Amino acid sequence: MIDLSDVRAAAKRVEGRVRRTPVLAAGPDLWFKLEFLQHAGSFKTRGMFNRIVDPPAAGIVAASGGNAGLAAAYAARELGVAAEVFVPVTAPAVKVAKLGELGARVVQEGGEYAEAYAAATIRAGETGALFCHAYDDPEMVAGNGTIGLELLSQVPDGFGAVLVAVGGGGLIGGLRAALSRDIRIVGVEPVTSCAFHAAQQAGHPVDVPVSGVAADSLGARRIGDVGFALARDATSVLVEDDAIVDARRRLWDDYRIVVEHGTAAAYAALLTKAYQPEPGERVVVLLCGANTDPADLTTRPGL
């Protein structure tokens, strides 16, 4: 299991390669961490650089619903090695196109992340490339945790809770490693893709069905062992797809922030009161990814 020392070491390794993303004061006792402004459009670039800062000549192979693949492609390009990224056929076209723009070889395999993952591991074994897990890897998790270190110096007078969308657990695990236990970590998932919630109920990671509007980024069939071991005692809340869609639009309407549906889940927990802060509790909502097609945010039926 990783700890704060691993996160601090990761911060040194990725320094100069990732952006220190800003924080926006969004209301009384509310801040948004604008991690969607990270290179390649999501937090995963942090973990990916920490994983492959010294890549083999054969390059890297990754499996992803989209964001981890984009992070892998970006990091590989910056480090001067080849990247091969396996994505499910359901991956959003905007993410697949961006992978090509970043120079990755894209292979579409299977209907969900688990099938793309299986194909990617076989390919890595065949080529000798470094396999980069999208979330269940200590180096990935430690790199993601560097967000927490930034937050500690960015929110005046501190904060009591961080709301974060959960897919495979690589982000929530990193935050738990980086932040003290007196800061509440709140994991938010769609009711239709809730591997973390199911693992808490069972006491260990279990397979769950995945579907819904945010499945491309939060559609892990099973929570990662590393993330769950770190964050198993975090607060878990669920939100409906309609609430996620509404939260994404509200972020655009009220703040002119464009994020993907999975990212909007964290804000949906506040809007629906799935998570209700304690009186005076200072809350950070982590907006972790923006690889989306924004066209539907600027058009409304009947207008």
PDB file of C-alpha atoms in Angstrom:
ATOM      1  CA  MET A   1       0.000   0.000   0.000  1.00  0.00           C
ATOM      2  CA  ILE A   2       1.227   3.507  -0.774  1.00  0.00           C
ATOM      3  CA  ASP A   3       1.376   6.357   1.727  1.00  0.00           C
ATOM      4  CA  LEU A   4       2.114  10.072   1.883  1.00  0.00           C
ATOM      5  CA  SER A   5       5.837   9.528   1.263  1.00  0.00           C
ATOM      6  CA  ASP A   6       5.029   7.833  -2.052  1.00  0.00           C
ATOM      7  CA  VAL A   7       2.814  10.740  -3.089  1.00  0.00           C
ATOM      8  CA  ARG A   8       5.530  13.237  -2.222  1.00  0.00           C
ATOM      9  CA  ALA A   9       8.058  11.217  -4.222  1.00  0.00           C
ATOM     10  CA  ALA A  10       5.641  11.171  -7.156  1.00  0.00           C
ATOM     11  CA  ALA A  11       5.299  14.954  -6.947  1.00  0.00           C
ATOM     12  CA  LYS A  12       9.045  15.291  -7.420  1.00  0.00           C
ATOM     13  CA  ARG A  13       9.071  12.891 -10.390  1.00  0.00           C
ATOM     14  CA  VAL A  14       6.269  14.608 -12.269  1.00  0.00           C
ATOM     15  CA  GLU A  15       7.308  18.161 -11.453  1.00  0.00           C
ATOM     16  CA  GLY A  16       7.575  20.179 -14.645  1.00  0.00           C
ATOM     17  CA  ARG A  17       5.638  17.571 -16.623  1.00  0.00           C
ATOM     18  CA  VAL A  18       2.143  18.181 -15.252  1.00  0.00           C
ATOM     19  CA  ARG A  19       0.183  21.342 -14.629  1.00  0.00           C
ATOM     20  CA  ARG A  20      -0.542  22.716 -11.188  1.00  0.00           C
ATOM     21  CA  THR A  21      -4.247  23.166 -11.857  1.00  0.00           C
ATOM     22  CA  PRO A  22      -6.117  26.099 -10.310  1.00  0.00           C
ATOM     23  CA  VAL A  23      -8.864  26.211  -7.717  1.00  0.00           C
ATOM     24  CA  LEU A  24     -12.024  28.267  -8.202  1.00  0.00           C
ATOM     25  CA  ALA A  25     -13.993  29.714  -5.279  1.00  0.00           C
ATOM     26  CA  ALA A  26     -17.465  28.602  -6.412  1.00  0.00           C
ATOM     27  CA  GLY A  27     -19.562  29.768  -3.460  1.00  0.00           C
ATOM     28  CA  PRO A  28     -19.609  30.034   0.327  1.00  0.00           C
ATOM     29  CA  ASP A  29     -17.438  27.203   1.657  1.00  0.00           C
ATOM     30  CA  LEU A  30     -17.241  25.639  -1.833  1.00  0.00           C
ATOM     31  CA  TRP A  31     -14.280  25.299  -4.174  1.00  0.00           C
ATOM     32  CA  PHE A  32     -13.806  23.559  -7.510  1.00  0.00           C
ATOM     33  CA  LYS A  33     -10.431  21.982  -8.249  1.00  0.00           C
ATOM     34  CA  LEU A  34     -10.084  22.477 -12.003  1.00  0.00           C
ATOM     35  CA  GLU A  35      -8.136  19.332 -12.796  1.00  0.00           C
ATOM     36  CA  PHE A  36      -9.877  19.048 -16.162  1.00  0.00           C
ATOM     37  CA  LEU A  37      -7.343  21.672 -17.275  1.00  0.00           C
ATOM     38  CA  GLN A  38      -4.580  19.075 -16.891  1.00  0.00           C
ATOM     39  CA  HIS A  39      -2.567  17.966 -19.936  1.00  0.00           C
ATOM     40  CA  ALA A  40      -4.648  15.530 -22.028  1.00  0.00           C
ATOM     41  CA  GLY A  41      -7.796  16.707 -20.253  1.00  0.00           C
ATOM     42  CA  SER A  42      -7.816  14.684 -17.044  1.00  0.00           C
ATOM     43  CA  PHE A  43      -6.067  13.857 -13.778  1.00  0.00           C
ATOM     44  CA  LYS A  44      -4.732  10.606 -15.203  1.00  0.00           C
ATOM     45  CA  THR A  45      -1.758  12.357 -16.763  1.00  0.00           C
ATOM     46  CA  ARG A  46      -0.275  12.701 -13.269  1.00  0.00           C
ATOM     47  CA  GLY A  47      -0.348   8.987 -12.544  1.00  0.00           C
ATOM     48  CA  MET A  48       0.752   8.063 -16.039  1.00  0.00           C
ATOM     49  CA  PHE A  49       3.880  10.195 -15.904  1.00  0.00           C
ATOM     50  CA  ASN A  50       4.749   8.741 -12.510  1.00  0.00           C
ATOM     51  CA  ARG A  51       4.356   5.259 -13.981  1.00  0.00           C
ATOM     52  CA  ILE A  52       6.361   5.728 -17.187  1.00  0.00           C
ATOM     53  CA  VAL A  53       8.891   8.441 -16.458  1.00  0.00           C
ATOM     54  CA  ASP A  54      11.615   5.972 -17.599  1.00  0.00           C
ATOM     55  CA  PRO A  55       9.884   3.916 -20.326  1.00  0.00           C
ATOM     56  CA  PRO A  56      11.394   0.921 -22.196  1.00  0.00           C
ATOM     57  CA  ALA A  57      12.402   1.217 -25.834  1.00  0.00           C
ATOM     58  CA  ALA A  58       9.426  -0.975 -26.782  1.00  0.00           C
ATOM     59  CA  GLY A  59       7.112   1.765 -25.560  1.00  0.00           C
ATOM     60  CA  ILE A  60       3.906   1.376 -23.600  1.00  0.00           C
ATOM     61  CA  VAL A  61       0.551  -0.344 -23.868  1.00  0.00           C
ATOM     62  CA  ALA A  62      -2.570   0.816 -22.048  1.00  0.00           C
ATOM     63  CA  ALA A  63      -6.236  -0.073 -21.861  1.00  0.00           C
ATOM     64  CA  SER A  64      -8.740   2.645 -21.261  1.00  0.00           C
ATOM     65  CA  GLY A  65     -12.288   3.867 -21.601  1.00  0.00           C
ATOM     66  CA  GLY A  66     -10.611   7.002 -22.901  1.00  0.00           C
ATOM     67  CA  ASN A  67      -8.916   9.230 -20.336  1.00  0.00           C
ATOM     68  CA  ALA A  68      -6.120   6.904 -19.233  1.00  0.00           C
ATOM     69  CA  GLY A  69      -5.378   6.219 -22.868  1.00  0.00           C
ATOM     70  CA  LEU A  70      -5.149   9.918 -23.601  1.00  0.00           C
ATOM     71  CA  ALA A  71      -2.820  10.377 -20.645  1.00  0.00           C
ATOM     72  CA  ALA A  72      -0.683   7.450 -21.813  1.00  0.00           C
ATOM     73  CA  ALA A  73      -0.521   8.787 -25.359  1.00  0.00           C
ATOM     74  CA  TYR A  74       0.405  12.275 -24.174  1.00  0.00           C
ATOM     75  CA  ALA A  75       3.077  11.056 -21.751  1.00  0.00           C
ATOM     76  CA  ALA A  76       4.559   8.681 -24.329  1.00  0.00           C
ATOM     77  CA  ARG A  77       4.738  11.450 -26.915  1.00  0.00           C
ATOM     78  CA  GLU A  78       6.482  13.761 -24.447  1.00  0.00           C
ATOM     79  CA  LEU A  79       8.936  11.002 -23.495  1.00  0.00           C
ATOM     80  CA  GLY A  80       9.584  10.019 -27.105  1.00  0.00           C
ATOM     81  CA  VAL A  81       8.286   6.429 -27.114  1.00  0.00           C
ATOM     82  CA  ALA A  82       5.455   4.630 -28.897  1.00  0.00           C
ATOM     83  CA  ALA A  83       2.044   4.130 -27.304  1.00  0.00           C
ATOM     84  CA  GLU A  84      -0.572   1.534 -28.172  1.00  0.00           C
ATOM     85  CA  VAL A  85      -3.963   2.094 -26.574  1.00  0.00           C
ATOM     86  CA  PHE A  86      -6.801  -0.430 -26.418  1.00  0.00           C
ATOM     87  CA  VAL A  87     -10.292   1.049 -25.976  1.00  0.00           C
ATOM     88  CA  PRO A  88     -13.764  -0.515 -26.058  1.00  0.00           C
ATOM     89  CA  VAL A  89     -15.845   0.048 -29.169  1.00  0.00           C
ATOM     90  CA  THR A  90     -18.140   2.167 -26.983  1.00  0.00           C
ATOM     91  CA  ALA A  91     -15.432   4.756 -26.299  1.00  0.00           C
ATOM     92  CA  PRO A  92     -16.594   8.273 -27.243  1.00  0.00           C
ATOM     93  CA  ALA A  93     -15.500   9.337 -30.696  1.00  0.00           C
ATOM     94  CA  VAL A  94     -14.001  12.554 -29.325  1.00  0.00           C
ATOM     95  CA  LYS A  95     -11.603  10.514 -27.170  1.00  0.00           C
ATOM     96  CA  VAL A  96     -10.685   8.073 -29.936  1.00  0.00           C
ATOM     97  CA  ALA A  97      -9.943  10.931 -32.313  1.00  0.00           C
ATOM     98  CA  LYS A  98      -7.762  12.681 -29.752  1.00  0.00           C
ATOM     99  CA  LEU A  99      -5.757   9.502 -29.178  1.00  0.00           C
ATOM    100  CA  GLY A 100      -4.846   9.515 -32.850  1.00  0.00           C
ATOM    101  CA  GLU A 101      -3.922  13.184 -32.721  1.00  0.00           C
ATOM    102  CA  LEU A 102      -1.518  12.425 -29.870  1.00  0.00           C
ATOM    103  CA  GLY A 103       0.218   9.812 -32.010  1.00  0.00           C
ATOM    104  CA  ALA A 104      -1.039   6.625 -30.359  1.00  0.00           C
ATOM    105  CA  ARG A 105      -1.966   3.471 -32.241  1.00  0.00           C
ATOM    106  CA  VAL A 106      -5.590   2.849 -31.284  1.00  0.00           C
ATOM    107  CA  VAL A 107      -7.125  -0.615 -31.098  1.00  0.00           C
ATOM    108  CA  GLN A 108     -10.868  -0.876 -30.390  1.00  0.00           C
ATOM    109  CA  GLU A 109     -11.668  -4.155 -28.664  1.00  0.00           C
ATOM    110  CA  GLY A 110     -14.798  -5.347 -26.844  1.00  0.00           C
ATOM    111  CA  GLY A 111     -17.868  -3.612 -25.553  1.00  0.00           C
ATOM    112  CA  GLU A 112     -16.461  -2.397 -22.226  1.00  0.00           C
ATOM    113  CA  TYR A 113     -13.182  -1.622 -20.483  1.00  0.00           C
ATOM    114  CA  ALA A 114     -12.608  -5.150 -19.126  1.00  0.00           C
ATOM    115  CA  GLU A 115     -12.426  -6.620 -22.622  1.00  0.00           C
ATOM    116  CA  ALA A 116     -10.053  -3.938 -23.871  1.00  0.00           C
ATOM    117  CA  TYR A 117      -7.914  -4.566 -20.787  1.00  0.00           C
ATOM    118  CA  ALA A 118      -7.627  -8.297 -21.495  1.00  0.00           C
ATOM    119  CA  ALA A 119      -6.494  -7.650 -25.062  1.00  0.00           C
ATOM    120  CA  ALA A 120      -3.985  -5.012 -23.955  1.00  0.00           C
ATOM    121  CA  THR A 121      -2.274  -7.295 -21.446  1.00  0.00           C
ATOM    122  CA  ILE A 122      -1.801  -9.935 -24.114  1.00  0.00           C
ATOM    123  CA  ARG A 123      -0.313  -7.370 -26.475  1.00  0.00           C
ATOM    124  CA  ALA A 124       2.116  -6.057 -23.856  1.00  0.00           C
ATOM    125  CA  GLY A 125       3.353  -9.600 -23.258  1.00  0.00           C
ATOM    126  CA  GLU A 126       3.916 -10.085 -26.968  1.00  0.00           C
ATOM    127  CA  THR A 127       5.852  -6.872 -27.533  1.00  0.00           C
ATOM    128  CA  GLY A 128       7.737  -6.304 -24.296  1.00  0.00           C
ATOM    129  CA  ALA A 129       6.117  -2.900 -23.896  1.00  0.00           C
ATOM    130  CA  LEU A 130       5.371  -1.523 -20.426  1.00  0.00           C
ATOM    131  CA  PHE A 131       1.750  -2.201 -19.523  1.00  0.00           C
ATOM    132  CA  CYS A 132       0.124   0.796 -17.871  1.00  0.00           C
ATOM    133  CA  HIS A 133      -2.966  -0.058 -15.884  1.00  0.00           C
ATOM    134  CA  ALA A 134      -5.568   2.686 -15.984  1.00  0.00           C
ATOM    135  CA  TYR A 135      -5.997   2.754 -12.197  1.00  0.00           C
ATOM    136  CA  ASP A 136      -4.917  -0.355 -10.259  1.00  0.00           C
ATOM    137  CA  ASP A 137      -1.212   0.376  -9.970  1.00  0.00           C
ATOM    138  CA  PRO A 138       0.671   1.895  -6.993  1.00  0.00           C
ATOM    139  CA  GLU A 139       2.613   4.335  -9.164  1.00  0.00           C
ATOM    140  CA  MET A 140      -0.550   5.506 -10.913  1.00  0.00           C
ATOM    141  CA  VAL A 141      -2.325   5.990  -7.587  1.00  0.00           C
ATOM    142  CA  ALA A 142       0.588   7.867  -6.025  1.00  0.00           C
ATOM    143  CA  GLY A 143       0.813  10.181  -9.015  1.00  0.00           C
ATOM    144  CA  ASN A 144      -2.901  10.927  -8.833  1.00  0.00           C
ATOM    145  CA  GLY A 145      -2.497  11.758  -5.158  1.00  0.00           C
ATOM    146  CA  THR A 146      -0.393  14.805  -6.038  1.00  0.00           C
ATOM    147  CA  ILE A 147      -3.706  16.618  -6.528  1.00  0.00           C
ATOM    148  CA  GLY A 148      -4.212  16.385  -2.784  1.00  0.00           C
ATOM    149  CA  LEU A 149      -0.854  17.977  -2.080  1.00  0.00           C
ATOM    150  CA  GLU A 150      -1.775  20.913  -4.302  1.00  0.00           C
ATOM    151  CA  LEU A 151      -5.127  21.366  -2.604  1.00  0.00           C
ATOM    152  CA  LEU A 152      -3.501  21.705   0.805  1.00  0.00           C
ATOM    153  CA  SER A 153      -1.768  24.881  -0.344  1.00  0.00           C
ATOM    154  CA  GLN A 154      -4.573  26.243  -2.550  1.00  0.00           C
ATOM    155  CA  VAL A 155      -7.678  26.456  -0.347  1.00  0.00           C
ATOM    156  CA  PRO A 156      -7.399  29.273   2.210  1.00  0.00           C
ATOM    157  CA  ASP A 157      -7.781  28.048   5.808  1.00  0.00           C
ATOM    158  CA  GLY A 158      -8.197  24.434   4.720  1.00  0.00           C
ATOM    159  CA  PHE A 159     -11.178  22.250   3.884  1.00  0.00           C
ATOM    160  CA  GLY A 160     -13.141  19.457   5.506  1.00  0.00           C
ATOM    161  CA  ALA A 161     -14.273  17.306   2.581  1.00  0.00           C
ATOM    162  CA  VAL A 162     -13.384  16.456  -1.016  1.00  0.00           C
ATOM    163  CA  LEU A 163     -16.022  15.089  -3.389  1.00  0.00           C
ATOM    164  CA  VAL A 164     -14.570  12.934  -6.146  1.00  0.00           C
ATOM    165  CA  ALA A 165     -16.073  10.783  -8.883  1.00  0.00           C
ATOM    166  CA  VAL A 166     -15.024   7.133  -8.632  1.00  0.00           C
ATOM    167  CA  GLY A 167     -14.436   4.707 -11.469  1.00  0.00           C
ATOM    168  CA  GLY A 168     -11.606   2.246 -10.827  1.00  0.00           C
ATOM    169  CA  GLY A 169     -10.432   3.874  -7.602  1.00  0.00           C
ATOM    170  CA  GLY A 170      -7.085   5.276  -8.689  1.00  0.00           C
ATOM    171  CA  LEU A 171      -8.029   8.839  -7.859  1.00  0.00           C
ATOM    172  CA  ILE A 172      -9.872   8.351  -4.587  1.00  0.00           C
ATOM    173  CA  GLY A 173      -7.064   6.092  -3.392  1.00  0.00           C
ATOM    174  CA  GLY A 174      -4.433   8.695  -4.215  1.00  0.00           C
ATOM    175  CA  LEU A 175      -6.350  11.419  -2.404  1.00  0.00           C
ATOM    176  CA  ARG A 176      -6.727   9.238   0.674  1.00  0.00           C
ATOM    177  CA  ALA A 177      -2.977   8.623   0.716  1.00  0.00           C
ATOM    178  CA  ALA A 178      -2.221  12.334   0.355  1.00  0.00           C
ATOM    179  CA  LEU A 179      -4.684  13.860   2.821  1.00  0.00           C
ATOM    180  CA  SER A 180      -4.987  13.503   6.571  1.00  0.00           C
ATOM    181  CA  ARG A 181      -7.778  11.445   8.102  1.00  0.00           C
ATOM    182  CA  ASP A 182      -9.541  14.535   9.444  1.00  0.00           C
ATOM    183  CA  ILE A 183     -10.435  15.416   5.839  1.00  0.00           C
ATOM    184  CA  ARG A 184     -13.446  13.461   4.620  1.00  0.00           C
ATOM    185  CA  ILE A 185     -13.144  11.844   1.199  1.00  0.00           C
ATOM    186  CA  VAL A 186     -16.513  11.364  -0.506  1.00  0.00           C
ATOM    187  CA  GLY A 187     -16.621   8.951  -3.432  1.00  0.00           C
ATOM    188  CA  VAL A 188     -19.464   9.597  -5.884  1.00  0.00           C
ATOM    189  CA  GLU A 189     -20.685   7.031  -8.400  1.00  0.00           C
ATOM    190  CA  PRO A 190     -23.620   6.551 -10.768  1.00  0.00           C
ATOM    191  CA  VAL A 191     -26.149   4.021  -9.521  1.00  0.00           C
ATOM    192  CA  THR A 192     -25.539   2.112 -12.752  1.00  0.00           C
ATOM    193  CA  SER A 193     -21.732   1.853 -12.315  1.00  0.00           C
ATOM    194  CA  CYS A 194     -20.940   1.564  -8.624  1.00  0.00           C
ATOM    195  CA  ALA A 195     -17.980  -0.768  -8.122  1.00  0.00           C
ATOM    196  CA  PHE A 196     -16.695   1.131  -5.064  1.00  0.00           C
ATOM    197  CA  HIS A 197     -20.059   1.153  -3.316  1.00  0.00           C
ATOM    198  CA  ALA A 198     -20.533  -2.550  -4.015  1.00  0.00           C
ATOM    199  CA  ALA A 199     -17.063  -3.329  -2.656  1.00  0.00           C
ATOM    200  CA  GLN A 200     -17.834  -1.486   0.551  1.00  0.00           C
ATOM    201  CA  GLN A 201     -21.026  -3.473   0.938  1.00  0.00           C
ATOM    202  CA  ALA A 202     -19.218  -6.774   0.320  1.00  0.00           C
ATOM    203  CA  GLY A 203     -16.058  -5.890   2.223  1.00  0.00           C
ATOM    204  CA  HIS A 204     -13.877  -6.556  -0.822  1.00  0.00           C
ATOM    205  CA  PRO A 205     -13.816  -5.761  -4.560  1.00  0.00           C
ATOM    206  CA  VAL A 206     -16.558  -7.493  -6.534  1.00  0.00           C
ATOM    207  CA  ASP A 207     -17.704  -7.418 -10.153  1.00  0.00           C
ATOM    208  CA  VAL A 208     -20.656  -5.166 -10.973  1.00  0.00           C
ATOM    209  CA  PRO A 209     -22.598  -4.460 -14.163  1.00  0.00           C
ATOM    210  CA  VAL A 210     -21.758  -1.128 -15.775  1.00  0.00           C
ATOM    211  CA  SER A 211     -23.923   1.122 -17.917  1.00  0.00           C
ATOM    212  CA  GLY A 212     -25.247   4.642 -18.072  1.00  0.00           C
ATOM    213  CA  VAL A 213     -24.271   8.080 -19.229  1.00  0.00           C
ATOM    214  CA  ALA A 214     -20.901   8.108 -17.431  1.00  0.00           C
ATOM    215  CA  ALA A 215     -19.786   4.549 -18.191  1.00  0.00           C
ATOM    216  CA  ASP A 216     -17.030   5.691 -20.559  1.00  0.00           C
ATOM    217  CA  SER A 217     -15.045   7.151 -17.639  1.00  0.00           C
ATOM    218  CA  LEU A 218     -16.609   5.566 -14.520  1.00  0.00           C
ATOM    219  CA  GLY A 219     -17.309   2.155 -16.007  1.00  0.00           C
ATOM    220  CA  ALA A 220     -14.843  -0.071 -14.177  1.00  0.00           C
ATOM    221  CA  ARG A 221     -16.424  -3.471 -13.605  1.00  0.00           C
ATOM    222  CA  ARG A 222     -14.450  -3.918 -10.362  1.00  0.00           C
ATOM    223  CA  ILE A 223     -12.775  -1.408  -8.068  1.00  0.00           C
ATOM    224  CA  GLY A 224      -8.985  -1.664  -8.074  1.00  0.00           C
ATOM    225  CA  ASP A 225      -7.298  -3.433  -5.171  1.00  0.00           C
ATOM    226  CA  VAL A 226      -4.881  -0.558  -4.546  1.00  0.00           C
ATOM    227  CA  GLY A 227      -7.520   2.157  -4.457  1.00  0.00           C
ATOM    228  CA  PHE A 228      -9.941   0.133  -2.366  1.00  0.00           C
ATOM    229  CA  ALA A 229      -7.314  -0.786   0.214  1.00  0.00           C
ATOM    230  CA  LEU A 230      -6.577   2.908   0.693  1.00  0.00           C
ATOM    231  CA  ALA A 231     -10.080   4.351   0.544  1.00  0.00           C
ATOM    232  CA  ARG A 232     -12.311   1.561   1.833  1.00  0.00           C
ATOM    233  CA  ASP A 233     -13.440   3.738   4.753  1.00  0.00           C
ATOM    234  CA  ALA A 234     -14.307   6.754   2.573  1.00  0.00           C
ATOM    235  CA  THR A 235     -17.880   7.976   2.364  1.00  0.00           C
ATOM    236  CA  SER A 236     -19.756   6.527  -0.628  1.00  0.00           C
ATOM    237  CA  VAL A 237     -22.775   8.119  -2.296  1.00  0.00           C
ATOM    238  CA  LEU A 238     -24.696   7.341  -5.472  1.00  0.00           C
ATOM    239  CA  VAL A 239     -26.369   9.609  -8.022  1.00  0.00           C
ATOM    240  CA  GLU A 240     -28.786   8.957 -10.873  1.00  0.00           C
ATOM    241  CA  ASP A 241     -27.947   9.559 -14.531  1.00  0.00           C
ATOM    242  CA  ASP A 242     -30.460  12.408 -14.766  1.00  0.00           C
ATOM    243  CA  ALA A 243     -28.704  14.174 -11.899  1.00  0.00           C
ATOM    244  CA  ILE A 244     -25.346  13.771 -13.622  1.00  0.00           C
ATOM    245  CA  VAL A 245     -26.682  15.259 -16.854  1.00  0.00           C
ATOM    246  CA  ASP A 246     -28.214  18.152 -14.917  1.00  0.00           C
ATOM    247  CA  ALA A 247     -25.015  18.805 -12.964  1.00  0.00           C
ATOM    248  CA  ARG A 248     -22.949  18.867 -16.147  1.00  0.00           C
ATOM    249  CA  ARG A 249     -25.311  21.437 -17.646  1.00  0.00           C
ATOM    250  CA  ARG A 250     -25.369  23.466 -14.441  1.00  0.00           C
ATOM    251  CA  LEU A 251     -21.587  23.670 -14.453  1.00  0.00           C
ATOM    252  CA  TRP A 252     -21.815  25.106 -17.959  1.00  0.00           C
ATOM    253  CA  ASP A 253     -24.750  27.427 -17.308  1.00  0.00           C
ATOM    254  CA  ASP A 254     -23.503  28.797 -13.990  1.00  0.00           C
ATOM    255  CA  TYR A 255     -19.710  28.735 -14.392  1.00  0.00           C
ATOM    256  CA  ARG A 256     -19.016  28.155 -18.096  1.00  0.00           C
ATOM    257  CA  ILE A 257     -17.161  24.977 -17.134  1.00  0.00           C
ATOM    258  CA  VAL A 258     -17.229  22.095 -19.623  1.00  0.00           C
ATOM    259  CA  VAL A 259     -16.667  18.630 -18.175  1.00  0.00           C
ATOM    260  CA  GLU A 260     -17.534  15.071 -19.100  1.00  0.00           C
ATOM    261  CA  HIS A 261     -20.449  13.274 -17.497  1.00  0.00           C
ATOM    262  CA  GLY A 262     -18.304  11.201 -15.150  1.00  0.00           C
ATOM    263  CA  THR A 263     -16.710  14.340 -13.750  1.00  0.00           C
ATOM    264  CA  ALA A 264     -20.097  15.989 -13.210  1.00  0.00           C
ATOM    265  CA  ALA A 265     -21.122  13.138 -10.913  1.00  0.00           C
ATOM    266  CA  ALA A 266     -19.134  14.719  -8.064  1.00  0.00           C
ATOM    267  CA  TYR A 267     -21.076  17.972  -8.337  1.00  0.00           C
ATOM    268  CA  ALA A 268     -24.351  16.094  -8.723  1.00  0.00           C
ATOM    269  CA  ALA A 269     -23.880  14.723  -5.210  1.00  0.00           C
ATOM    270  CA  LEU A 270     -24.063  18.259  -3.839  1.00  0.00           C
ATOM    271  CA  LEU A 271     -26.928  19.430  -6.030  1.00  0.00           C
ATOM    272  CA  THR A 272     -29.092  16.428  -5.133  1.00  0.00           C
ATOM    273  CA  LYS A 273     -28.034  16.416  -1.474  1.00  0.00           C
ATOM    274  CA  ALA A 274     -26.783  12.864  -1.849  1.00  0.00           C
ATOM    275  CA  TYR A 275     -23.974  14.384   0.182  1.00  0.00           C
ATOM    276  CA  GLN A 276     -24.986  17.060   2.673  1.00  0.00           C
ATOM    277  CA  PRO A 277     -22.068  18.974   4.206  1.00  0.00           C
ATOM    278  CA  GLU A 278     -22.045  19.549   7.925  1.00  0.00           C
ATOM    279  CA  PRO A 279     -22.872  23.137   8.961  1.00  0.00           C
ATOM    280  CA  GLY A 280     -19.871  25.269   8.084  1.00  0.00           C
ATOM    281  CA  GLU A 281     -18.033  22.406   6.386  1.00  0.00           C
ATOM    282  CA  ARG A 282     -15.684  23.628   3.683  1.00  0.00           C
ATOM    283  CA  VAL A 283     -16.018  21.445   0.587  1.00  0.00           C
ATOM    284  CA  VAL A 284     -13.872  20.884  -2.504  1.00  0.00           C
ATOM    285  CA  VAL A 285     -15.450  19.337  -5.592  1.00  0.00           C
ATOM    286  CA  LEU A 286     -12.784  17.759  -7.763  1.00  0.00           C
ATOM    287  CA  LEU A 287     -13.609  18.300 -11.445  1.00  0.00           C
ATOM    288  CA  CYS A 288     -11.299  15.716 -12.908  1.00  0.00           C
ATOM    289  CA  GLY A 289     -11.881  15.437 -16.662  1.00  0.00           C
ATOM    290  CA  ALA A 290     -13.170  17.308 -19.716  1.00  0.00           C
ATOM    291  CA  ASN A 291     -12.773  14.954 -22.653  1.00  0.00           C
ATOM    292  CA  THR A 292     -16.269  15.400 -23.976  1.00  0.00           C
ATOM    293  CA  ASP A 293     -18.211  16.762 -26.900  1.00  0.00           C
ATOM    294  CA  PRO A 294     -19.644  20.074 -25.659  1.00  0.00           C
ATOM    295  CA  ALA A 295     -22.187  20.431 -28.476  1.00  0.00           C
ATOM    296  CA  ASP A 296     -25.128  19.329 -26.360  1.00  0.00           C
ATOM    297  CA  LEU A 297     -24.393  22.005 -23.755  1.00  0.00           C
ATOM    298  CA  THR A 298     -25.087  24.877 -26.104  1.00  0.00           C
ATOM    299  CA  THR A 299     -28.295  23.606 -27.668  1.00  0.00           C
ATOM    300  CA  ARG A 300     -31.642  23.027 -26.019  1.00  0.00           C
ATOM    301  CA  PRO A 301     -34.695  21.244 -27.425  1.00  0.00           C
ATOM    302  CA  GLY A 302     -37.125  23.669 -28.999  1.00  0.00           C
ATOM    303  CA  LEU A 303     -34.715  26.601 -29.173  1.00  0.00           C
TER     304      LEU A 303
END
